[in-house]
Amino acid sequence: MHGLTSARAFKFGAALLIGLALGACAKNNADGADALNGAAAGAPGSYQDFASNVGDRVFFETDQTELTPTGQATLDKQAAWLNQYGRYTFTVEGHADERGTREYNFALGARRAESTKNYLVAKGVSAARIKTISYGKERPVAVCNDISCWSQNRRAVTVLAGAPTS
């Protein structure tokens, strides 16, 4: 019986230590959300940092290639980040919503990608680091016959390439 009591005491002590350790983490991080957000945001200069903290996409109005003020603000952040982390090459993908012909949307996506590239180059990003491609309406992120989907698909996405060297 004595051995059984010792085993229970050991399990209780181990559980208590784990509870205290978790409590200390919770005290330093009120609800644990900061740790999760920090992990999701990624280390500075990482792919996750770019996508989470800078933003990897800009959106366009219907049948437009002109950048919106919101798109320009996102590209300003992208340019600053890309200029800071010059080890990355990247592709700007142009996309369109499902309306219009396949050929028209490929051309529209190409113009959107080129517009995005030109803006980044104007902000000091080397053109030699940038490739462009159009997917037209072939790679929607949302599928429905509604403005809520179409507006998500009218975009240019900056996709980082190459493994970080440091």
XYZ file of N, CA, C and O in Angstrom:
664
model
N 0.818 -1.182 0.000
C 0.000 0.000 0.000
C 0.861 1.245 0.000
O 0.537 2.213 -0.645
N 2.006 1.181 0.721
C 2.896 2.322 0.784
C 3.416 2.693 -0.611
O 3.479 3.860 -0.966
N 3.770 1.680 -1.444
C 4.255 1.922 -2.807
C 3.191 2.594 -3.662
O 3.485 3.448 -4.477
N 1.957 2.204 -3.493
C 0.854 2.795 -4.239
C 0.693 4.268 -3.880
O 0.502 5.116 -4.721
N 0.819 4.597 -2.629
C 0.704 5.973 -2.170
C 1.851 6.803 -2.723
O 1.661 7.933 -3.156
N 3.062 6.265 -2.756
C 4.217 6.983 -3.303
C 4.035 7.251 -4.796
O 4.381 8.325 -5.292
N 3.499 6.262 -5.502
C 3.260 6.440 -6.930
C 2.237 7.541 -7.167
O 2.401 8.389 -8.045
N 1.178 7.551 -6.351
C 0.167 8.605 -6.472
C 0.771 9.964 -6.147
O 0.496 10.956 -6.801
N 1.600 10.002 -5.113
C 2.241 11.264 -4.729
C 3.145 11.759 -5.860
O 3.185 12.953 -6.167
N 3.870 10.854 -6.478
C 4.740 11.241 -7.583
C 3.927 11.801 -8.746
O 4.262 12.838 -9.308
N 2.842 11.117 -9.116
C 1.991 11.585 -10.204
C 1.378 12.933 -9.863
O 1.308 13.834 -10.699
N 0.957 13.097 -8.610
C 0.377 14.372 -8.189
C 1.432 15.482 -8.280
O 1.176 16.569 -8.776
N 2.638 15.186 -7.809
C 3.729 16.177 -7.860
C 4.075 16.556 -9.291
O 4.285 17.732 -9.605
N 4.130 15.564 -10.173
C 4.428 15.832 -11.579
C 3.325 16.677 -12.200
O 3.603 17.650 -12.921
N 2.084 16.335 -11.898
C 0.958 17.107 -12.416
C 0.990 18.531 -11.877
O 0.713 19.495 -12.597
N 1.361 18.683 -10.602
C 1.449 20.000 -9.995
C 2.530 20.838 -10.673
O 2.323 22.016 -10.984
N 3.693 20.241 -10.935
C 4.781 20.958 -11.610
C 4.367 21.394 -13.019
O 4.639 22.520 -13.430
N 3.696 20.530 -13.737
C 3.223 20.877 -15.075
C 2.212 22.008 -14.987
O 2.281 22.983 -15.741
N 1.317 21.922 -14.034
C 0.318 22.977 -13.832
C 0.965 24.309 -13.503
O 0.581 25.358 -14.024
N 1.981 24.281 -12.627
C 2.676 25.524 -12.277
C 3.412 26.098 -13.482
O 3.424 27.314 -13.694
N 4.041 25.241 -14.261
C 4.752 25.707 -15.451
C 3.782 26.340 -16.445
O 4.054 27.407 -17.003
N 2.651 25.701 -16.652
C 1.646 26.270 -17.548
C 1.089 27.573 -16.997
O 0.845 28.522 -17.736
N 0.920 27.610 -15.674
C 0.434 28.835 -15.044
C 1.415 29.982 -15.237
O 1.031 31.120 -15.474
N 2.704 29.691 -15.141
C 3.716 30.730 -15.346
C 3.675 31.229 -16.776
O 3.793 32.428 -17.028
N 3.500 30.318 -17.728
C 3.382 30.733 -19.125
C 2.155 31.606 -19.313
O 2.207 32.617 -19.991
N 1.059 31.207 -18.700
C -0.174 31.969 -18.841
C -0.027 33.346 -18.212
O -0.562 34.325 -18.715
N 0.735 33.441 -17.100
C 0.934 34.731 -16.456
C 1.741 35.650 -17.358
O 1.452 36.831 -17.481
N 2.787 35.119 -17.985
C 3.610 35.922 -18.887
C 2.888 36.234 -20.180
O 3.258 37.133 -20.901
N 1.873 35.452 -20.481
C 1.179 35.572 -21.745
C -0.299 35.337 -21.455
O -0.774 34.233 -21.558
N -0.986 36.366 -21.089
C -2.320 36.311 -20.497
C -3.194 35.170 -20.977
O -3.726 34.430 -20.183
N -3.362 34.999 -22.274
C -4.231 33.928 -22.747
C -3.532 32.987 -23.713
O -4.161 32.163 -24.344
N -2.246 33.109 -23.834
C -1.506 32.253 -24.752
C -1.579 32.714 -26.190
O -0.873 32.218 -27.038
N -2.410 33.701 -26.476
C -2.599 34.137 -27.866
C -1.352 34.790 -28.426
O -1.028 34.624 -29.591
N -0.614 35.535 -27.592
C 0.577 36.209 -28.097
C 1.596 35.197 -28.604
O 2.221 35.404 -29.636
N 1.757 34.091 -27.863
C 2.713 33.080 -28.306
C 2.270 32.466 -29.620
O 3.082 32.259 -30.517
N 0.980 32.211 -29.728
C 0.484 31.633 -30.977
C 0.627 32.630 -32.119
O 1.049 32.282 -33.213
N 0.289 33.888 -31.878
C 0.417 34.895 -32.925
C 1.869 35.100 -33.306
O 2.192 35.285 -34.467
N 2.764 35.073 -32.321
C 4.182 35.232 -32.620
C 4.681 34.097 -33.494
O 5.438 34.307 -34.430
N 4.227 32.886 -33.201
C 4.648 31.743 -34.003
C 4.073 31.844 -35.408
O 4.744 31.546 -36.384
N 2.824 32.291 -35.502
C 2.191 32.404 -36.811
C 2.823 33.519 -37.628
O 2.903 33.432 -38.842
N 3.262 34.583 -36.959
C 3.827 35.723 -37.668
C 5.199 35.399 -38.235
O 5.612 35.991 -39.214
N 5.921 34.483 -37.631
C 7.218 34.068 -38.132
C 8.333 35.002 -37.706
O 8.121 36.135 -37.304
N 9.537 34.497 -37.806
C 10.725 35.278 -37.470
C 10.935 36.364 -38.513
O 10.562 36.186 -39.679
N 11.523 37.482 -38.110
C 11.795 38.539 -39.091
C 12.583 37.994 -40.286
O 13.539 37.253 -40.125
N 12.119 38.345 -41.479
C 12.783 37.888 -42.696
C 12.327 36.539 -43.211
O 12.817 36.066 -44.222
N 11.366 35.920 -42.521
C 10.883 34.598 -42.941
C 9.703 34.740 -43.892
O 9.097 35.802 -44.007
N 9.374 33.647 -44.552
C 8.201 33.612 -45.421
C 6.947 33.994 -44.636
O 6.099 34.739 -45.108
N 6.840 33.447 -43.404
C 5.680 33.725 -42.572
C 5.605 35.201 -42.197
O 4.533 35.794 -42.155
N 6.758 35.800 -41.921
C 6.819 37.225 -41.604
C 6.267 38.038 -42.770
O 5.445 38.935 -42.582
N 6.688 37.693 -43.972
C 6.227 38.421 -45.153
C 4.714 38.305 -45.318
O 4.016 39.305 -45.451
N 4.209 37.089 -45.271
C 2.775 36.872 -45.495
C 1.924 37.461 -44.367
O 0.895 38.083 -44.624
N 2.354 37.288 -43.118
C 1.546 37.705 -41.975
C 1.661 39.188 -41.649
O 0.671 39.830 -41.329
N 2.867 39.724 -41.702
C 3.096 41.086 -41.231
C 3.124 42.128 -42.346
O 2.883 43.303 -42.087
N 3.459 41.709 -43.536
C 3.556 42.645 -44.657
C 2.318 42.535 -45.539
O 1.699 43.531 -45.888
N 1.963 41.324 -45.890
C 0.846 41.068 -46.807
C 1.396 40.677 -48.162
O 2.269 41.354 -48.707
N 0.912 39.582 -48.691
C 1.460 39.065 -49.942
C 0.571 39.319 -51.150
O 0.888 38.889 -52.253
N -0.551 40.063 -50.977
C -1.442 40.261 -52.114
C -2.080 41.636 -52.108
O -2.263 42.236 -51.058
N -2.382 42.082 -53.315
C -3.133 43.320 -53.511
C -4.335 42.986 -54.382
O -4.306 42.038 -55.166
N -5.381 43.783 -54.236
C -6.627 43.528 -54.946
C -6.931 44.667 -55.913
O -6.505 45.798 -55.708
N -7.690 44.334 -56.946
C -8.017 45.289 -58.002
C -9.522 45.411 -58.143
O -10.274 44.484 -57.839
N -9.932 46.549 -58.662
C -11.334 46.755 -58.999
C -11.649 45.978 -60.279
O -10.741 45.536 -60.987
N -12.912 45.840 -60.595
C -13.343 45.104 -61.774
C -12.704 45.671 -63.041
O -12.739 46.880 -63.272
N -12.086 44.776 -63.817
C -11.524 45.116 -65.119
C -10.450 46.206 -65.041
O -10.251 46.938 -65.997
N -9.757 46.311 -63.901
C -8.747 47.357 -63.703
C -7.362 46.770 -63.466
O -7.226 45.657 -62.953
N -6.363 47.562 -63.823
C -4.982 47.223 -63.517
C -4.339 48.301 -62.656
O -3.211 48.135 -62.200
N -5.058 49.375 -62.417
C -4.552 50.463 -61.584
C -4.627 50.051 -60.119
O -5.648 49.517 -59.662
N -3.555 50.321 -59.398
C -3.507 49.961 -57.981
C -4.367 50.909 -57.156
O -4.360 52.119 -57.378
N -5.082 50.350 -56.201
C -5.885 51.150 -55.283
C -4.950 51.751 -54.220
O -3.813 51.268 -54.036
N -5.394 52.746 -53.484
C -4.579 53.262 -52.379
C -4.218 52.176 -51.356
O -3.097 52.135 -50.847
N -5.137 51.279 -51.088
C -4.858 50.165 -50.177
C -3.789 49.253 -50.766
O -2.879 48.812 -50.062
N -3.892 48.975 -52.058
C -2.886 48.157 -52.730
C -1.517 48.822 -52.711
O -0.495 48.163 -52.472
N -1.483 50.121 -52.934
C -0.215 50.851 -52.890
C 0.405 50.792 -51.496
O 1.619 50.611 -51.363
N -0.422 50.908 -50.468
C 0.089 50.833 -49.093
C 0.697 49.454 -48.820
O 1.762 49.346 -48.198
N 0.038 48.411 -49.293
C 0.582 47.055 -49.126
C 1.890 46.914 -49.888
O 2.872 46.372 -49.367
N 1.930 47.424 -51.113
C 3.161 47.322 -51.902
C 4.283 48.174 -51.325
O 5.464 47.810 -51.452
N 3.954 49.275 -50.674
C 4.984 50.064 -49.982
C 5.636 49.211 -48.894
O 6.867 49.211 -48.747
N 4.815 48.467 -48.134
C 5.352 47.581 -47.098
C 6.149 46.437 -47.730
O 7.208 46.066 -47.226
N 5.637 45.887 -48.842
C 6.381 44.825 -49.523
C 7.734 45.337 -49.985
O 8.759 44.668 -49.804
N 7.767 46.505 -50.593
C 9.024 47.062 -51.112
C 10.031 47.256 -49.983
O 11.212 46.894 -50.127
N 9.588 47.805 -48.860
C 10.495 48.008 -47.728
C 11.053 46.666 -47.253
O 12.254 46.529 -47.008
N 10.183 45.663 -47.137
C 10.605 44.342 -46.675
C 11.551 43.702 -47.692
O 12.597 43.175 -47.324
N 11.180 43.755 -48.955
C 12.007 43.130 -49.998
C 13.358 43.820 -50.129
O 14.369 43.174 -50.418
N 13.392 45.118 -49.928
C 14.674 45.829 -49.961
C 15.529 45.475 -48.752
O 16.754 45.427 -48.849
N 14.896 45.207 -47.624
C 15.634 44.809 -46.423
C 16.166 43.383 -46.550
O 17.259 43.086 -46.088
N 15.368 42.505 -47.148
C 15.746 41.094 -47.270
C 15.996 40.778 -48.744
O 15.200 40.113 -49.404
N 17.127 41.242 -49.235
C 17.455 41.136 -50.650
C 17.820 39.748 -51.135
O 18.051 39.555 -52.324
N 17.834 38.770 -50.236
C 18.190 37.405 -50.656
C 17.071 36.711 -51.423
O 17.269 35.674 -52.020
N 15.874 37.271 -51.374
C 14.734 36.626 -52.025
C 14.550 37.098 -53.462
O 14.622 38.285 -53.754
N 14.300 36.134 -54.329
C 13.709 36.432 -55.626
C 12.237 36.074 -55.469
O 11.855 35.374 -54.526
N 11.411 36.550 -56.368
C 9.986 36.295 -56.189
C 9.243 36.425 -57.503
O 9.746 36.982 -58.478
N 8.045 35.895 -57.508
C 7.144 35.951 -58.652
C 5.901 36.716 -58.258
O 5.350 36.494 -57.180
N 5.480 37.605 -59.137
C 4.199 38.280 -58.942
C 3.200 37.572 -59.844
O 3.367 37.537 -61.072
N 2.196 36.970 -59.223
C 1.149 36.255 -59.949
C -0.041 37.181 -60.173
O -0.552 37.762 -59.216
N -0.479 37.292 -61.410
C -1.672 38.069 -61.725
C -2.872 37.164 -61.868
O -2.789 36.092 -62.481
N -3.998 37.588 -61.296
C -5.228 36.786 -61.304
C -6.421 37.655 -61.691
O -6.395 38.873 -61.523
N -7.468 37.002 -62.154
C -8.713 37.681 -62.523
C -9.887 36.869 -61.996
O -9.739 35.694 -61.643
N -11.048 37.508 -61.956
C -12.226 36.745 -61.540
C -12.736 35.925 -62.723
O -12.180 35.955 -63.817
N -13.795 35.180 -62.508
C -14.264 34.200 -63.498
C -15.006 34.806 -64.685
O -15.256 34.132 -65.674
N -15.350 36.072 -64.594
C -16.094 36.696 -65.684
C -15.150 37.037 -66.832
O -14.011 37.390 -66.613
N -15.611 36.919 -68.032
C -14.778 37.188 -69.204
C -14.185 35.921 -69.761
O -14.203 34.861 -69.133
N -13.612 36.033 -70.948
C -13.043 34.855 -71.598
C -11.707 34.476 -70.963
O -11.068 35.292 -70.287
N -11.305 33.281 -71.215
C -10.028 32.785 -70.702
C -8.889 33.664 -71.203
O -8.012 34.074 -70.435
N -8.889 33.963 -72.479
C -7.825 34.760 -73.094
C -7.793 36.170 -72.511
O -6.724 36.696 -72.195
N -8.959 36.774 -72.389
C -9.026 38.130 -71.844
C -8.473 38.159 -70.422
O -7.699 39.049 -70.049
N -8.853 37.174 -69.602
C -8.414 37.154 -68.217
C -6.931 36.844 -68.061
O -6.296 37.337 -67.131
N -6.358 36.050 -68.966
C -4.909 35.856 -68.941
C -4.197 37.182 -69.204
O -3.228 37.529 -68.529
N -4.689 37.938 -70.191
C -4.090 39.234 -70.495
C -4.270 40.212 -69.332
O -3.343 40.954 -68.975
N -5.442 40.213 -68.728
C -5.709 41.089 -67.591
C -4.809 40.728 -66.410
O -4.219 41.609 -65.769
N -4.678 39.456 -66.127
C -3.788 39.012 -65.046
C -2.350 39.412 -65.304
O -1.628 39.823 -64.386
N -1.911 39.314 -66.554
C -0.545 39.713 -66.916
C -0.348 41.207 -66.674
O 0.695 41.631 -66.149
N -1.333 42.018 -67.044
C -1.229 43.467 -66.827
C -1.223 43.795 -65.332
O -0.506 44.701 -64.892
N -1.992 43.077 -64.544
C -1.999 43.291 -63.088
C -0.649 42.929 -62.478
O -0.129 43.652 -61.617
N -0.092 41.818 -62.893
C 1.230 41.420 -62.395
C 2.281 42.451 -62.793
O 3.135 42.823 -61.980
N 2.213 42.926 -64.018
C 3.175 43.919 -64.501
C 3.016 45.251 -63.766
O 4.005 45.900 -63.413
N 1.796 45.657 -63.508
C 1.533 46.879 -62.751
C 2.132 46.785 -61.351
O 2.754 47.735 -60.851
N 1.963 45.636 -60.718
C 2.517 45.397 -59.393
C 4.034 45.416 -59.433
O 4.688 46.063 -58.608
N 4.615 44.739 -60.406
C 6.070 44.720 -60.571
C 6.600 46.136 -60.759
O 7.573 46.539 -60.115
N 5.981 46.904 -61.637
C 6.454 48.261 -61.907
C 6.420 49.130 -60.657
O 7.311 49.954 -60.439
N 5.404 48.955 -59.846
C 5.309 49.729 -58.609
C 6.459 49.370 -57.670
O 7.106 50.250 -57.092
N 6.726 48.075 -57.525
C 7.816 47.638 -56.654
C 9.170 48.138 -57.163
O 10.017 48.579 -56.373
N 9.371 48.091 -58.468
C 10.623 48.583 -59.054
C 10.767 50.078 -58.785
O 11.850 50.565 -58.438
N 9.679 50.821 -58.913
C 9.708 52.264 -58.635
C 10.059 52.541 -57.175
O 10.576 53.621 -56.857
N 9.815 51.575 -56.309
C 10.138 51.715 -54.888
C 11.508 51.142 -54.549
O 11.838 50.960 -53.383
N 12.309 50.843 -55.568
C 13.692 50.440 -55.339
C 13.985 48.964 -55.372
O 15.130 48.554 -55.181
N 12.990 48.124 -55.613
C 13.230 46.685 -55.693
C 13.813 46.383 -57.073
O 13.300 46.843 -58.094
N 14.886 45.619 -57.110
C 15.547 45.294 -58.377
C 14.638 44.466 -59.283
O 14.126 43.417 -58.874
N 14.477 44.934 -60.512
C 13.656 44.204 -61.485
C 14.207 42.813 -61.761
O 13.455 41.901 -62.104
N 15.514 42.633 -61.587
C 16.142 41.333 -61.835
C 15.662 40.264 -60.850
O 15.774 39.071 -61.125
N 15.110 40.676 -59.720
C 14.617 39.729 -58.712
C 13.183 39.300 -58.960
O 12.670 38.411 -58.288
N 12.500 39.937 -59.918
C 11.060 39.767 -60.076
C 10.713 39.044 -61.368
O 11.143 39.444 -62.447
N 9.915 38.009 -61.258
C 9.294 37.359 -62.412
C 7.805 37.642 -62.327
O 7.272 37.857 -61.240
N 7.130 37.616 -63.442
C 5.675 37.745 -63.440
C 5.064 36.582 -64.200
O 5.694 36.011 -65.101
N 3.852 36.251 -63.800
C 3.093 35.207 -64.482
C 1.612 35.545 -64.324
O 1.215 36.164 -63.342
N 0.826 35.154 -65.298
C -0.614 35.326 -65.197
C -1.293 33.970 -65.139
O -0.964 33.071 -65.913
N -2.224 33.860 -64.216
C -3.062 32.673 -64.140
C -4.486 32.979 -64.582
O -5.337 32.091 -64.569
N -4.725 34.238 -64.959
C -6.065 34.590 -65.405
C -7.101 34.197 -64.381
O -6.972 34.507 -63.201
N -8.118 33.477 -64.833
C -9.168 33.030 -63.912
C -8.982 31.567 -63.493
O -9.866 30.971 -62.894
N -7.821 30.996 -63.793
C -7.585 29.568 -63.591
C -7.334 29.153 -62.144
O -7.428 27.981 -61.828
N -6.983 30.080 -61.260
C -6.675 29.728 -59.865
C -7.460 30.609 -58.889
O -6.878 31.400 -58.153
N -8.769 30.452 -58.855
C -9.557 31.279 -57.928
C -9.303 30.866 -56.471
O -9.049 29.699 -56.186
N -9.353 31.849 -55.576
C -9.287 31.537 -54.145
C -10.682 31.386 -53.563
O -10.853 30.821 -52.498
N -11.667 31.901 -54.276
C -13.062 31.785 -53.850
C -13.898 31.492 -55.090
O -13.659 32.058 -56.151
N -14.861 30.587 -54.938
C -15.681 30.203 -56.077
C -17.154 30.377 -55.717
O -17.685 29.674 -54.869
N -17.774 31.358 -56.341
C -19.213 31.559 -56.260
C -19.579 32.619 -57.285
O -18.703 33.317 -57.794
N -20.806 32.735 -57.608
C -21.258 33.702 -58.604
C -21.730 34.966 -57.891
O -22.899 35.309 -57.914
N -20.769 35.646 -57.235
C -21.121 36.780 -56.390
C -19.914 37.708 -56.255
O -18.768 37.255 -56.321
N -20.168 38.985 -55.993
C -19.102 39.964 -55.847
C -18.139 39.602 -54.726
O -16.946 39.899 -54.804
N -18.632 38.943 -53.672
C -17.755 38.583 -52.555
C -16.637 37.640 -53.004
O -15.524 37.718 -52.489
N -16.921 36.780 -53.958
C -15.891 35.884 -54.497
C -15.064 36.588 -55.562
O -13.841 36.478 -55.582
N -15.732 37.272 -56.452
C -15.017 37.927 -57.541
C -13.955 38.884 -57.010
O -12.845 38.934 -57.522
N -14.294 39.650 -55.967
C -13.349 40.641 -55.455
C -12.102 39.992 -54.853
O -11.024 40.583 -54.888
N -12.212 38.781 -54.332
C -11.051 38.062 -53.791
C -10.154 37.521 -54.901
O -8.961 37.304 -54.696
N -10.737 37.272 -56.058
C -9.986 36.680 -57.162
C -9.282 37.709 -58.041
O -8.363 37.363 -58.770
N -9.676 38.962 -57.946
C -9.020 40.037 -58.707
C -7.814 40.509 -57.913
O -7.898 41.440 -57.114
N -6.666 39.855 -58.138
C -5.530 40.092 -57.253
C -4.198 39.880 -57.953
O -4.131 39.277 -59.019
N -3.161 40.382 -57.293
C -1.783 40.055 -57.636
C -1.149 39.559 -56.342
O -1.295 40.191 -55.291
N -0.475 38.428 -56.417
C 0.117 37.802 -55.238
C 1.631 37.744 -55.423
O 2.116 37.286 -56.455
N 2.350 38.208 -54.411
C 3.811 38.155 -54.420
C 4.232 36.875 -53.719
O 3.949 36.681 -52.529
N 4.894 35.991 -54.459
C 5.286 34.678 -53.947
C 6.807 34.619 -53.879
O 7.494 34.682 -54.906
N 7.335 34.506 -52.666
C 8.776 34.451 -52.474
C 9.319 33.122 -52.967
O 8.691 32.079 -52.811
N 10.509 33.155 -53.550
C 11.152 31.937 -54.055
C 12.535 31.804 -53.422
O 13.078 32.765 -52.889
N 13.089 30.623 -53.528
C 14.454 30.421 -53.051
C 14.518 30.287 -51.537
O 13.829 30.983 -50.816
N 15.339 29.398 -51.094
C 15.520 29.208 -49.653
C 16.346 30.336 -49.090
O 17.315 30.778 -49.724
N 16.003 30.797 -47.914
C 16.817 31.851 -47.291
C 18.249 31.348 -47.080
O 18.467 30.196 -46.758
N 19.210 32.230 -47.285
C 20.613 31.837 -47.145
C 21.157 32.078 -45.758
O 22.249 31.660 -45.448
N 20.382 32.790 -44.947
C 20.880 33.005 -43.581
C 19.782 32.781 -42.572
O 18.661 32.611 -42.863
